[in-house]
Every structure is written in structure tokens, then in C-alpha cells.
């Protein structure tokens, strides 16, 4: 299990790095999908099976498909790849990169200072997740669903045509 | 929704109906006599070739698959020296049959003409000529036309008057 | 990993692949039966060796990758569908003990794998760099995403009744009464969603021959096309065996051994899907979408609400 955990973690990191550096949008999205699948495996090895399944169904299976769908519709050509190449010049990313590296070093230092707890593998049945969501975290779930409902109504409003005008 | 269920049920009942496929190579089947299949050259009831080598079939053919060469025997009767149909080009449109003034070229209800070698689909006169009158049993072109050939002089054809003797003063 | 589990893995793998290949012949014979024809009956007894002939043909065909295609994606795409569908078979309990991995999230695993299968079609269509393929894959992504939503929802009634995501628990919960009876709406919804997910004929808009030539796999040939082809049949078997497991009591049945019951039920469902293919025409794309979102989704939600209410009411009565 530990080996599987580290393997999928490494895959996730590499895939994410490749997502950033790919010039072609679809290829980048594919690496992002692989990274999401690796994260789902990480969840699985840590015992959160329900979370792992949801990660695959919702993120990899639905949201990323929509991303690919939209990128496919945009029909990006060689011009887009040129633009990507310009953005990926060292001058563009060096500054933020160094600053992020500083933050990462600081983060690592803090982790090293913190008391070692070890990775606690605890298996959760989907039932327990459901009870936790609809018990102590009920307010959060309801708030999230209200937010999503709002987003749904807004998207429907934005997407609808003018009333009385029918497309021929 | 109900119509979908009804459709599925109707199609399901077809499982118990007779299949309409004809198992072709094992089972034969009858084609109508005017089916446009393999082309033949027919003969008169008395056994002579009907074809007079007029080239009308070759002209009518839209894919130029008919080739022939006219010649005459010693009595003046025209016949094809060779008659060649390339069945790999033929589209079985039947225009040659319509163009033929003597009912010589006819299409038959036969289509078993597959070959492994394409050159075998070029039929010569020997392959095309049959020993019979085909679809028009009583018809004999030379007995109707007024042309003089061996064994039949002018005016001897059916329903033909004797030619007027221009030298004679008699009415 | 014991010897038995390895045997099960190999058995499921080869059994399912052989079944998928045999289905090429079975489907053609069944379609012919319902259309008053004979179907393939020349190669071998009743034409069963037609499968072998098709295999030889498809393996020896030129494997053509168009020069304008996105090569790596083009090659990966057909593999994805076969891999995801075969992975989904891992959770199907064929009989007690004969299951590759009886996950406690079995249904979710199946849903996840079938949602990953969409990638195959989208990427195949996109990488072909062809208008028809692109249109086909656009349709596929929209259709499969929409039908996935209520496919998952239609199963939740079963989960509520059985109280578990584990497929063997669900089968055991049907010992008294098959879920097909209390969950009839769920069964019908899942059948419709399942045939949309495996792109069977009433929902084969992604590859509609009459307008998109062959949709997402126009540019594919040889074994790469064969993978899409086999993937569709694998999907059909998967959907049929999932319906068997979830609604028709899986391996449960009198007299015959459990495995035989499972296969009898699965084959009956496969035959039913072929019958549907023989009878129904293909709807228009906007009809498919509006039907999915405006009819099927509310019905699925109602089904869950009603099932939940019934379960709560029964618990309250005790």
C-alpha cells in the first residue's frame, strides 16, 4: 500500500508538471486527467475509497470531459501553440517560480519542524461519509447545494435566448 | 412511449415468421423471361445467323463493350466476321437489344457469370451464338426483308410483291 | 495473490473477450432472425466461424494512421475504451467467489470507469482531425455526460434498498425479491442510460452512419477500429451483466448452478438489447438531449425520493 501511495504520488506530481509545460492544450488536459486519476489512487491508498470514486466520476469523468469538449470546440491551431511557447519563456515564469520555491522551502521547513504523525490509514465506508455529511456537516452541504443551485440558475439565464425569439 | 413498446413487440413476433431469404447457390429461383442478363446471339428458325452486322448495337452501347466486324458470304448475305462482347464492361442496359433490327442480340435471364480471370469475361461469337431463335420463335429477318440472298431472290419474301419489270410495257 | 484469484482474473478476461467476439456473430444472427433473414451462415456450422474470418480480416488489414492526425492521442484512444470497460468487469460478481475484486464501492467504480470511457471517443474523434469525427465526438461527449448523470441516479434506489455499494451485498439483498419489481422505474431508466452509454442503436448518434459517415471512428482502420468495435460489444455485455446483478438477482436462481443463472440472465438482456436495436430508429440529437435532461433526470430524482420515502416509512412502522 505504501509503495502504491508513493508511486501514484510521484505520477501525480510528474503529470501536473507536464500539464503546465505542454504547449498543446489537449495534451495538457490529458496530463491533468492522469494527475487527477493519480490523486484518486492516493485517496484510495489512504482508505478514502468513496472520495477516490467521486474523484474519478466527477473530476476525471465529467469536469475534465467538459474542459476537453470546450478546447475541442475552440479549435486551437499553431498560433495558440506559438503563444504558449512565448509564455513559457524563462523571463515569464522565473520571478513567480523563485517566489513559489521560497514558499515551498518554508513549507517543507515547517513540516520538518512539526511533530511526526505518520500517514494514518483509516478505511471509511461510504455510509460513514454519508452520515458525516448529513450529520455534523449538514449546514456546509446545504450551503454548497444552494451555491450550486444559484450557479445553475445563473447559467440557465445566461444561456437562454431572448424570450419570444426562436431560432430558425 | 407506448408506440415504442408496440414496435419492439411487433419486431419480436417476427422471430416466428418465415425467413424470406433465398439460399441462392443451393436453391434456385425463377427470373422473369424479360430479365436483362447474359447477352446471346440468336438464330433464325431455319438455323441461319440472324445478325446482319449492322453495327447498331455497337453504336447504341453506352459503355462500348460490343465489337464486331461485318462481312458477306458469296451470296450477299451479311454476317459478323467476329462478334465480341466484353462482359466486364457490360452494364446490362439492354440498349443493344432495343437497337437490333433483326432480334439477333437478346438479353437472357441468366446472371451466373463470375470468373476468377477477367479475360474470361470477353465472350466471342462462339460463346454468344445459340442454336435457337430465343424469345422470338417464329421470326426470320431474311424471309421478311427484301434483300436478295442465296436461295431467295427479290420478291420472294413474305408479303412481298414481285418487283416491277421496268423493261416491260405491259401493265 | 492466490492461485485462485489469478485464475479468476484470467477467466474473466478471456471469457469476456471471447464473449465479445462471439457477440459479433450472435448479434448479426439475431438481427437477421428479427428481420426475416438468415444472417451469416456460410463459414462453419451456422456461420459461427464468421468471427474467426472477421478476426483474420481485421488483424491483417493495413493499420493506417492519417498523416494529419495527432499520432500519440490517436493511438491511445481506442485502447482507453477496452481498458476501462474491462476494468469495470473487475467488480461484477459472476457467482459467489467468482469476482475479481469485490470493492466496497463497486457501483461507484463501475460508474467511474464508464465515465472514463467517454475519453476514448472524444479523443479518438479529436485526434482524427476530421470534421465528421469531431462532430461525432462532440455528440458523444454531450450525450454520454448527460446520460451518465441519471445513470448514476437511477442506481441509487437500488443502493438505498440494499444499503451497500458492494455488488455482492446487493445480489444477496435480492434473495427474497428481485429489485426489478420494487425498482421498475430505476430498471427502465438504467436500461435507457446503459444503451446510451454503450452507444447502442437508438442512441448511436456519435457514429450515425447516415449523416456522420461513421462518426468518431471514420479515420480508424484495422485493429484500432477493431478495438472500438470490441469495446462497444464489451460495453453491451457490461451493461447487461450490471442489470443482471443490480435488478435481476445476479446469480440467484433455483436448480441450476449460480454461474449458469448469471449467464442466462445476461444473455436474455443482450438479446433484448439486440431486439431494441432491430426495432427502434435513431432520434434527432436535440431530442436525445432534451429527453435526457427534461424527462429522464426528473424521473430518476422522483424515483430516489419515492424509494427513500418508502424505506423511511417502513423503518418508522417497525
XYZ file of C-alpha atoms in Angstrom:
657
model
C 0.000 0.000 0.000
C 2.803 2.402 0.890
C 4.557 1.697 -2.387
C 1.332 2.276 -4.310
C 0.840 5.528 -2.428
C 4.285 6.897 -3.267
C 4.092 5.652 -6.850
C 0.782 7.367 -7.520
C 2.000 10.496 -5.699
C 5.047 10.652 -7.989
C 2.816 10.105 -11.017
C 0.550 12.915 -9.836
C 3.456 15.349 -9.428
C 5.022 14.488 -12.779
C 1.693 14.652 -14.601
C 0.936 18.025 -13.058
C 4.338 19.383 -14.086
C 3.749 18.133 -17.621
C 0.295 19.739 -17.595
C 1.938 23.113 -17.095
C 4.692 22.672 -19.642
C 2.738 21.108 -22.525
C 2.229 23.509 -25.413
C -0.791 21.748 -26.817
C -3.939 22.416 -24.815
C -5.447 18.951 -25.288
C -2.227 17.205 -24.321
C -2.036 19.368 -21.208
C -5.613 18.430 -20.331
C -4.814 14.754 -20.779
C -1.935 15.053 -18.332
C -4.251 16.847 -15.943
C -6.660 13.917 -16.200
C -3.855 11.491 -15.454
C -2.901 13.620 -12.474
C -6.493 13.525 -11.190
C -6.575 9.755 -11.567
C -3.300 9.516 -9.631
C -4.748 11.703 -6.884
C -7.753 9.412 -6.768
C -5.408 6.466 -6.267
C -3.719 8.391 -3.469
C -7.101 8.781 -1.808
C -7.745 5.085 -2.263
C -4.457 4.041 -0.692
C -5.204 6.316 2.250
C -8.503 4.497 2.794
C -10.895 7.130 1.475
C -12.493 4.874 -1.131
C -15.658 6.922 -1.523
C -13.618 10.064 -2.166
C -11.493 8.201 -4.712
C -14.558 7.046 -6.623
C -16.057 10.538 -6.602
C -12.753 11.992 -7.809
C -12.853 9.682 -10.833
C -16.558 10.116 -11.592
C -16.864 13.855 -11.093
C -13.452 15.346 -11.811
C -11.884 12.972 -14.315
C -15.103 11.684 -15.815
C -17.243 14.784 -16.038
C -15.459 18.077 -15.461
C -12.348 17.254 -17.453
C -14.509 15.910 -20.265
C -16.223 19.280 -20.387
C -12.830 21.005 -20.496
C -11.722 18.807 -23.378
C -15.065 19.448 -25.047
C -14.619 23.220 -24.862
C -10.988 23.126 -26.010
C -12.017 20.919 -28.913
C -14.687 23.435 -29.926
C -12.184 26.293 -29.832
C -10.062 24.544 -32.471
C -6.744 25.997 -31.354
C -4.194 25.978 -34.137
C -0.474 26.588 -34.401
C -0.963 30.245 -33.379
C -2.061 29.137 -29.922
C 0.972 26.883 -29.635
C 3.221 29.835 -30.553
C 1.576 31.913 -27.862
C 2.089 29.124 -25.333
C 5.738 28.921 -26.298
C 6.165 32.673 -25.690
C 4.530 32.390 -22.286
C 6.816 29.519 -21.333
C 9.987 31.614 -21.798
C 12.114 31.777 -18.642
C 11.587 35.524 -18.374
C 7.897 34.994 -17.810
C 7.954 32.346 -15.149
C 11.301 32.934 -13.405
C 10.059 35.567 -10.944
C 6.932 33.777 -9.710
C 8.843 30.500 -9.803
C 11.544 31.741 -7.420
C 8.975 33.202 -5.053
C 6.991 29.945 -5.054
C 10.179 27.999 -4.449
C 10.816 30.159 -1.358
C 7.336 29.401 -0.108
C 7.843 25.700 -0.760
C 11.112 25.643 1.150
C 9.386 27.399 4.021
C 6.564 24.873 3.883
C 8.985 21.970 3.928
C 10.810 23.521 6.870
C 7.565 23.909 8.793
C 6.650 20.291 8.051
C 10.037 19.123 9.234
C 9.582 21.103 12.463
C 6.103 19.661 13.090
C 5.798 16.522 15.213
C 5.798 13.344 13.113
C 2.355 11.762 12.966
C 2.772 9.252 10.165
C 0.222 8.575 7.478
C -2.799 7.227 9.257
C -4.604 4.756 7.035
C -8.200 4.511 8.158
C -10.794 2.797 5.995
C -14.076 4.596 5.694
C -17.194 3.007 4.370
C -19.275 5.194 2.069
C -22.031 5.005 4.674
C -19.888 6.760 7.290
C -19.079 9.529 4.821
C -22.769 9.991 4.165
C -23.626 10.085 7.862
C -20.857 12.632 8.484
C -22.020 14.812 5.577
C -25.667 14.806 6.605
C -24.937 14.935 10.334
C -22.331 17.374 11.651
C -21.647 18.993 8.274
C -25.266 19.433 7.188
C -25.032 23.232 7.057
C -21.966 23.120 4.814
C -23.640 20.652 2.443
C -26.778 22.764 2.259
C -24.768 25.951 1.682
C -22.821 24.269 -1.103
C -26.012 22.998 -2.706
C -27.579 26.474 -2.528
C -24.457 27.899 -4.156
C -24.651 25.295 -6.914
C -28.354 25.957 -7.401
C -27.585 29.651 -7.782
C -24.894 28.856 -10.313
C -27.304 26.594 -12.187
C -29.993 29.256 -12.391
C -27.442 31.862 -13.477
C -26.036 29.580 -16.161
C -29.531 28.830 -17.412
C -30.341 32.536 -17.520
C -27.127 33.407 -19.363
C -27.546 30.534 -21.773
C -31.197 31.127 -22.631
C -32.105 33.072 -25.722
C -34.234 36.191 -25.690
C -37.855 35.347 -24.954
C -40.086 35.350 -27.996
C -37.190 34.881 -30.406
C -36.989 31.453 -31.850
C -34.008 30.188 -33.691
C -34.958 29.171 -37.192
C -43.717 5.659 -25.266
C -46.455 3.096 -25.885
C -45.664 3.039 -29.595
C -42.033 2.149 -28.775
C -43.135 -0.849 -26.747
C -45.531 -1.866 -29.522
C -42.756 -1.609 -32.108
C -40.454 -3.792 -30.050
C -43.211 -6.385 -29.614
C -44.038 -6.411 -33.328
C -40.408 -6.904 -34.248
C -40.115 -9.637 -31.633
C -43.025 -11.517 -33.249
C -41.031 -11.577 -36.476
C -38.824 -14.208 -34.851
C -41.575 -16.729 -35.587
C -42.147 -15.792 -39.194
C -40.798 -17.471 -42.275
C -37.484 -16.115 -43.481
C -37.660 -14.628 -46.937
C -34.020 -15.157 -47.870
C -33.441 -17.495 -50.831
C -30.399 -19.687 -50.115
C -29.005 -18.883 -53.526
C -26.370 -21.374 -54.607
C -28.277 -24.319 -53.142
C -31.760 -23.111 -54.034
C -32.510 -21.824 -57.485
C -35.175 -19.298 -58.329
C -37.013 -18.202 -61.427
C -36.402 -14.894 -63.054
C -38.921 -13.328 -65.458
C -38.128 -14.029 -69.144
C -37.514 -10.367 -69.858
C -34.803 -10.140 -67.189
C -31.700 -8.421 -68.554
C -28.854 -10.875 -68.017
C -26.218 -12.557 -70.177
C -26.370 -11.483 -73.830
C -26.767 -14.061 -76.594
C -26.954 -14.049 -80.396
C -29.905 -15.992 -81.751
C -30.530 -17.870 -84.982
C -33.378 -17.957 -87.495
C -35.874 -20.815 -87.264
C -34.090 -22.386 -90.228
C -30.730 -22.243 -88.473
C -29.021 -19.267 -90.114
C -27.476 -16.459 -88.115
C -29.846 -13.563 -87.516
C -27.173 -10.931 -87.078
C -26.662 -8.814 -90.151
C -23.672 -6.928 -88.713
C -25.333 -3.533 -88.975
C -23.302 -2.129 -86.006
C -26.397 -0.565 -84.439
C -25.829 -2.460 -81.187
C -22.224 -1.304 -81.016
C -23.380 2.275 -81.589
C -26.145 2.045 -79.010
C -23.881 0.539 -76.348
C -23.174 3.249 -73.752
C -20.004 1.564 -72.493
C -18.672 0.436 -75.877
C -18.411 -3.183 -74.888
C -19.529 -4.638 -78.244
C -17.041 -5.070 -81.061
C -17.793 -6.712 -84.387
C -16.654 -6.811 -87.983
C -19.118 -7.163 -90.861
C -18.516 -9.432 -93.812
C -20.570 -11.107 -96.587
C -20.844 -14.594 -97.843
C -20.708 -15.272 -101.601
C -24.480 -14.848 -101.977
C -24.520 -11.376 -100.450
C -25.827 -12.301 -97.018
C -24.186 -10.115 -94.371
C -22.948 -11.637 -91.143
C -20.394 -10.686 -88.482
C -16.895 -12.000 -89.066
C -16.272 -11.752 -85.358
C -18.584 -10.593 -82.607
C -17.108 -9.820 -79.221
C -18.803 -8.637 -76.018
C -16.691 -7.648 -73.051
C -18.918 -8.574 -70.130
C -16.585 -6.935 -67.648
C -17.682 -3.633 -69.177
C -21.281 -4.505 -69.981
C -23.864 -2.820 -67.779
C -26.807 -4.927 -68.986
C -28.824 -1.881 -70.007
C -30.478 -3.694 -72.915
C -29.971 -0.851 -75.399
C -28.355 -3.257 -77.853
C -31.455 -5.424 -77.827
C -33.633 -2.380 -78.490
C -31.392 -1.185 -81.278
C -31.211 -4.550 -83.051
C -33.391 -4.573 -86.203
C -33.313 -8.357 -86.565
C -33.915 -9.618 -82.994
C -30.474 -11.199 -83.199
C -28.984 -9.839 -79.974
C -31.056 -10.679 -76.901
C -30.658 -10.480 -73.137
C -31.469 -13.623 -71.162
C -32.426 -14.307 -67.543
C -29.027 -15.741 -66.652
C -26.505 -13.973 -64.458
C -24.113 -16.693 -63.260
C -21.114 -15.154 -64.897
C -18.412 -14.863 -62.255
C -14.856 -15.625 -63.275
C -11.529 -15.617 -61.489
C -9.779 -14.255 -64.560
C -11.098 -11.059 -66.008
C -10.152 -12.010 -69.592
C -12.556 -14.923 -69.406
C -15.368 -12.397 -69.408
C -14.653 -11.430 -73.020
C -17.149 -13.557 -74.954
C -16.504 -14.385 -78.592
C -19.087 -15.215 -81.226
C -18.798 -18.940 -80.461
C -19.752 -18.262 -76.856
C -22.605 -15.935 -77.745
C -24.327 -17.773 -80.573
C -27.108 -20.147 -79.544
C -28.907 -22.800 -81.560
C -32.352 -21.284 -81.487
C -34.496 -18.243 -82.058
C -34.526 -17.081 -78.425
C -37.505 -15.014 -77.366
C -38.953 -14.618 -80.901
C -39.534 -18.149 -82.188
C -41.321 -17.526 -85.498
C -39.336 -14.536 -86.695
C -36.957 -14.790 -89.606
C -35.469 -11.497 -90.748
C -34.282 -12.639 -94.158
C -37.699 -14.000 -95.004
C -39.255 -10.591 -94.363
C -36.686 -8.205 -95.782
C -36.489 -7.552 -99.477
C -32.764 -8.085 -99.779
C -31.615 -10.750 -102.191
C -29.549 -13.530 -100.716
C -28.670 -17.044 -101.723
C -31.784 -19.190 -102.061
C -34.135 -16.205 -102.036
C -34.460 -13.766 -104.863
C -36.114 -10.336 -104.827
C -39.849 -10.520 -104.336
C -39.776 -13.949 -102.781
C -40.044 -12.735 -99.216
C -43.232 -12.983 -97.201
C -45.908 -10.465 -98.152
C -43.713 -9.038 -100.862
C -44.872 -8.369 -104.401
C -42.739 -9.353 -107.374
C -40.536 -6.420 -108.414
C -41.839 -4.393 -111.319
C -40.143 -5.320 -114.572
C -39.087 -1.883 -115.853
C -38.247 -3.231 -119.315
C -41.777 -4.488 -119.921
C -44.532 -2.294 -121.351
C -47.288 -4.490 -120.002
C -49.361 -3.076 -117.101
C -2.453 -13.044 -4.535
C -3.570 -16.649 -4.540
C -3.707 -19.005 -7.496
C -7.499 -18.937 -7.424
C -7.688 -15.172 -7.818
C -5.242 -15.266 -10.725
C -7.406 -17.932 -12.345
C -10.467 -15.754 -11.813
C -8.760 -12.733 -13.359
C -7.658 -14.686 -16.414
C -11.005 -16.464 -16.668
C -12.955 -13.212 -16.579
C -10.590 -11.551 -19.033
C -10.640 -14.306 -21.633
C -14.259 -15.231 -21.033
C -15.445 -11.688 -21.543
C -13.248 -11.087 -24.585
C -14.387 -14.334 -26.206
C -17.988 -13.431 -25.485
C -17.488 -10.005 -27.037
C -16.041 -11.581 -30.171
C -18.825 -14.148 -30.325
C -21.370 -11.369 -29.985
C -20.397 -10.110 -33.441
C -21.927 -13.289 -34.811
C -24.743 -13.561 -32.256
C -25.915 -10.046 -32.907
C -25.933 -10.475 -36.668
C -27.844 -13.762 -36.429
C -30.373 -12.298 -34.000
C -30.882 -9.168 -36.088
C -31.415 -11.412 -39.104
C -33.926 -13.500 -37.169
C -35.983 -10.419 -36.399
C -35.715 -9.115 -39.923
C -36.777 -12.439 -41.517
C -33.289 -13.133 -42.862
C -30.611 -15.722 -42.085
C -27.527 -13.638 -41.340
C -24.043 -15.099 -41.652
C -24.485 -18.863 -42.165
C -21.726 -19.796 -44.598
C -18.497 -20.057 -42.612
C -18.635 -23.166 -40.473
C -21.771 -24.666 -38.892
C -24.454 -21.924 -38.675
C -21.724 -19.464 -39.583
C -20.027 -19.488 -36.178
C -16.608 -19.275 -37.775
C -17.622 -15.897 -39.192
C -15.990 -14.499 -36.064
C -12.689 -16.136 -36.981
C -12.956 -14.852 -40.529
C -13.644 -11.323 -39.279
C -10.708 -11.584 -36.891
C -8.323 -12.639 -39.644
C -9.556 -9.810 -41.810
C -9.282 -7.161 -39.128
C -5.830 -8.278 -37.963
C -4.314 -8.337 -41.426
C -5.737 -5.020 -42.537
C -3.377 -2.123 -43.056
C -3.109 -0.162 -39.836
C -3.346 3.333 -41.211
C -2.619 6.453 -39.215
C -3.555 9.544 -41.186
C -0.668 11.993 -41.562
C -2.827 14.869 -40.316
C -3.789 13.034 -37.118
C -2.387 13.713 -33.665
C -0.405 10.499 -33.554
C 0.002 9.649 -29.813
C -3.576 10.544 -28.920
C -4.840 8.725 -32.000
C -3.100 5.541 -30.883
C -4.120 5.779 -27.214
C -7.805 6.497 -27.789
C -9.010 3.031 -28.873
C -7.098 1.398 -26.032
C -8.880 3.520 -23.415
C -12.334 2.142 -24.139
C -11.269 -1.503 -23.978
C -9.221 -0.939 -20.823
C -11.931 0.976 -18.958
C -14.676 -1.487 -19.825
C -12.510 -4.481 -18.909
C -11.598 -2.773 -15.629
C -15.257 -2.287 -14.882
C -15.728 -6.070 -15.166
C -13.462 -6.389 -12.137
C -16.331 -5.635 -9.758
C -19.011 -7.768 -11.419
C -19.817 -10.798 -9.227
C -20.451 -13.648 -11.657
C -21.112 -16.146 -8.880
C -20.295 -16.316 -5.173
C -16.500 -16.209 -5.039
C -16.041 -15.609 -8.766
C -15.298 -11.905 -8.738
C -12.002 -10.211 -9.390
C -12.268 -7.640 -6.603
C -15.435 -7.177 -4.599
C -14.868 -3.487 -3.838
C -16.978 -1.803 -1.193
C -17.610 0.962 -3.750
C -18.482 -1.447 -6.573
C -21.231 0.629 -8.181
C -19.176 3.810 -7.972
C -16.219 2.034 -9.551
C -18.434 0.913 -12.410
C -19.776 4.444 -12.872
C -16.276 5.904 -12.759
C -14.977 3.503 -15.366
C -17.898 4.094 -17.677
C -17.388 7.843 -17.338
C -13.708 7.458 -18.219
C -14.748 5.524 -21.314
C -16.017 8.807 -22.787
C -12.403 9.909 -23.227
C -11.806 7.200 -25.777
C -14.476 8.555 -28.069
C -13.739 12.212 -27.549
C -10.010 11.812 -28.052
C -10.427 9.433 -30.965
C -12.677 11.903 -32.704
C -10.490 14.863 -31.933
C -7.184 13.219 -32.853
C -8.552 12.111 -36.221
C -8.584 15.760 -37.255
C -11.650 15.199 -39.350
C -14.915 17.144 -39.338
C -17.178 14.121 -39.121
C -15.085 12.563 -36.388
C -15.093 15.826 -34.446
C -18.865 16.184 -34.760
C -19.274 12.604 -33.651
C -17.113 13.068 -30.624
C -18.849 16.338 -29.701
C -22.144 14.480 -29.757
C -20.647 11.599 -27.836
C -19.326 13.792 -25.053
C -22.566 15.722 -24.645
C -24.733 12.608 -24.816
C -22.641 10.444 -22.527
C -22.162 13.175 -19.919
C -25.895 13.828 -19.762
C -26.902 10.188 -19.619
C -24.216 9.396 -17.058
C -25.926 11.758 -14.632
C -29.198 9.879 -14.413
C -27.482 6.542 -14.930
C -25.884 7.059 -11.537
C -29.093 8.447 -10.053
C -31.188 5.538 -11.321
C -28.955 3.134 -9.412
C -29.297 4.963 -6.124
C -32.717 3.436 -5.459
C -31.094 0.009 -5.510
C -28.354 1.252 -3.199
C -30.939 2.630 -0.782
C -32.788 -0.682 -0.724
C -29.671 -2.814 -0.370
C -27.835 -0.400 1.921
C -24.493 -1.036 0.264
C -22.397 -0.136 -2.761
C -20.871 -3.613 -2.774
C -22.296 -5.617 -5.661
C -22.290 -8.991 -3.902
C -24.240 -7.461 -0.995
C -26.746 -6.097 -3.494
C -27.203 -9.550 -5.026
C -27.635 -11.105 -1.589
C -30.233 -8.458 -0.708
C -32.348 -9.698 -3.614
C -32.756 -13.176 -2.184
C -36.429 -12.622 -1.409
C -37.469 -10.326 -4.237
C -35.581 -9.093 -7.277
C -35.077 -5.329 -7.295
C -36.612 -5.286 -10.773
C -40.025 -5.264 -9.094
C -39.734 -2.515 -6.452
C -37.288 -0.597 -8.647
C -39.007 -0.960 -12.034
C -38.604 2.750 -12.909
C -34.930 2.505 -11.948
C -34.525 -0.563 -14.167
C -36.061 1.148 -17.184
C -34.028 4.315 -16.625
C -30.840 2.319 -16.222
C -31.533 0.326 -19.372
C -32.006 3.500 -21.381
C -28.959 5.154 -19.867
C -26.942 1.993 -20.345
C -27.696 1.735 -24.018
C -26.853 5.432 -24.366
C -23.561 4.848 -22.562
C -22.590 1.911 -24.743
C -23.789 3.844 -27.818
C -26.213 1.171 -28.970
C -28.561 1.887 -31.792
C -31.327 4.113 -30.535
C -28.506 6.248 -29.136
C -25.738 5.715 -31.674
C -25.690 9.385 -32.673
C -21.903 9.638 -32.216
C -21.393 7.253 -35.096
C -24.605 7.694 -37.074
C -23.697 6.275 -40.462
C -26.305 8.194 -42.379
C -25.125 11.679 -41.508
C -21.642 11.435 -39.965
C -20.362 8.558 -42.139
C -19.103 6.682 -39.079
C -18.675 9.473 -36.565
C -15.731 9.351 -34.250
C -14.003 6.363 -35.854
C -14.074 7.410 -39.522
C -10.293 7.529 -39.732
C -9.660 4.293 -37.875
C -8.869 1.036 -39.621
C -7.525 -2.389 -38.828
C -7.243 -3.419 -35.218
C -7.642 0.148 -33.934
C -11.129 0.166 -35.362
C -11.500 -3.349 -34.022
C -10.839 -2.038 -30.512
C -13.716 0.439 -30.782
C -15.850 -2.341 -32.211
C -14.995 -4.818 -29.464
C -15.294 -2.007 -26.909
C -18.903 -1.464 -27.929
C -19.699 -5.154 -27.508
C -17.839 -5.260 -24.202
C -19.915 -2.290 -23.106
C -23.068 -4.167 -24.072
C -22.026 -7.207 -22.035
C -21.071 -4.953 -19.134
C -24.412 -3.163 -19.096
C -26.290 -6.462 -19.365
C -24.350 -8.047 -16.539
C -24.771 -4.926 -14.390
C -28.534 -5.022 -14.923
C -28.466 -8.720 -14.040
C -26.517 -8.006 -10.871
C -28.432 -4.953 -9.753
C -32.001 -5.702 -10.766
C -32.425 -9.346 -11.751
C -30.903 -11.040 -8.736
C -27.490 -11.803 -10.214
C -26.549 -15.426 -9.736
C -29.635 -16.269 -7.660
C -31.978 -18.899 -9.046
C -33.221 -22.417 -8.399
C -31.779 -25.771 -9.578
C -29.064 -24.569 -11.951
C -25.622 -23.537 -10.685
C -25.177 -19.812 -9.934
C -22.871 -19.136 -12.886
C -25.418 -20.608 -15.302
C -28.154 -18.363 -13.908
C -25.948 -15.330 -14.309
C -25.201 -16.149 -17.935
C -28.811 -16.990 -18.779
C -29.996 -13.643 -17.436
C -27.162 -11.735 -19.095
C -27.824 -13.382 -22.458
C -31.517 -12.649 -22.233
C -30.681 -8.992 -21.659
C -28.181 -8.934 -24.520
C -30.832 -10.434 -26.781
C -33.252 -7.765 -25.590
C -30.772 -5.008 -26.454
C -30.333 -6.528 -29.907
C -34.107 -6.599 -30.271
C -34.268 -2.918 -29.377
C -31.609 -2.280 -31.979
C -33.656 -4.180 -34.554
C -36.802 -2.183 -33.818
C -36.059 1.422 -32.993
C -34.840 4.222 -35.246
C -32.313 6.822 -34.202
C -33.781 10.022 -32.721
C -32.589 13.534 -33.519
C -29.736 14.816 -31.374
C -31.637 17.633 -29.671
C -34.430 15.174 -28.914
C -31.941 12.873 -27.226
C -30.558 15.695 -25.112
C -33.865 17.252 -24.094
C -35.306 13.826 -23.386
C -32.361 13.021 -21.146
C -32.417 16.235 -19.161
C -36.122 17.062 -19.103
C -37.705 13.611 -18.800
C -35.240 11.050 -17.547
C -33.449 13.175 -14.933
C -36.620 14.295 -13.105
C -37.921 10.725 -13.244
C -34.697 9.426 -11.725
C -34.868 12.047 -8.957
C -38.509 11.179 -8.267
C -37.577 7.518 -8.108
C -34.902 8.172 -5.485
C -37.215 10.360 -3.439
C -40.012 7.788 -3.559
C -37.690 4.907 -2.694
C -36.163 6.839 0.195
C -39.604 7.779 1.483
C -40.796 4.175 1.282
C -37.742 2.885 3.124
C -38.097 5.531 5.849
C -41.827 4.835 6.192
C -41.179 1.118 6.614
C -38.495 1.768 9.196
C -40.831 4.121 11.055
C -43.528 1.441 11.093
C -41.316 -1.030 12.876
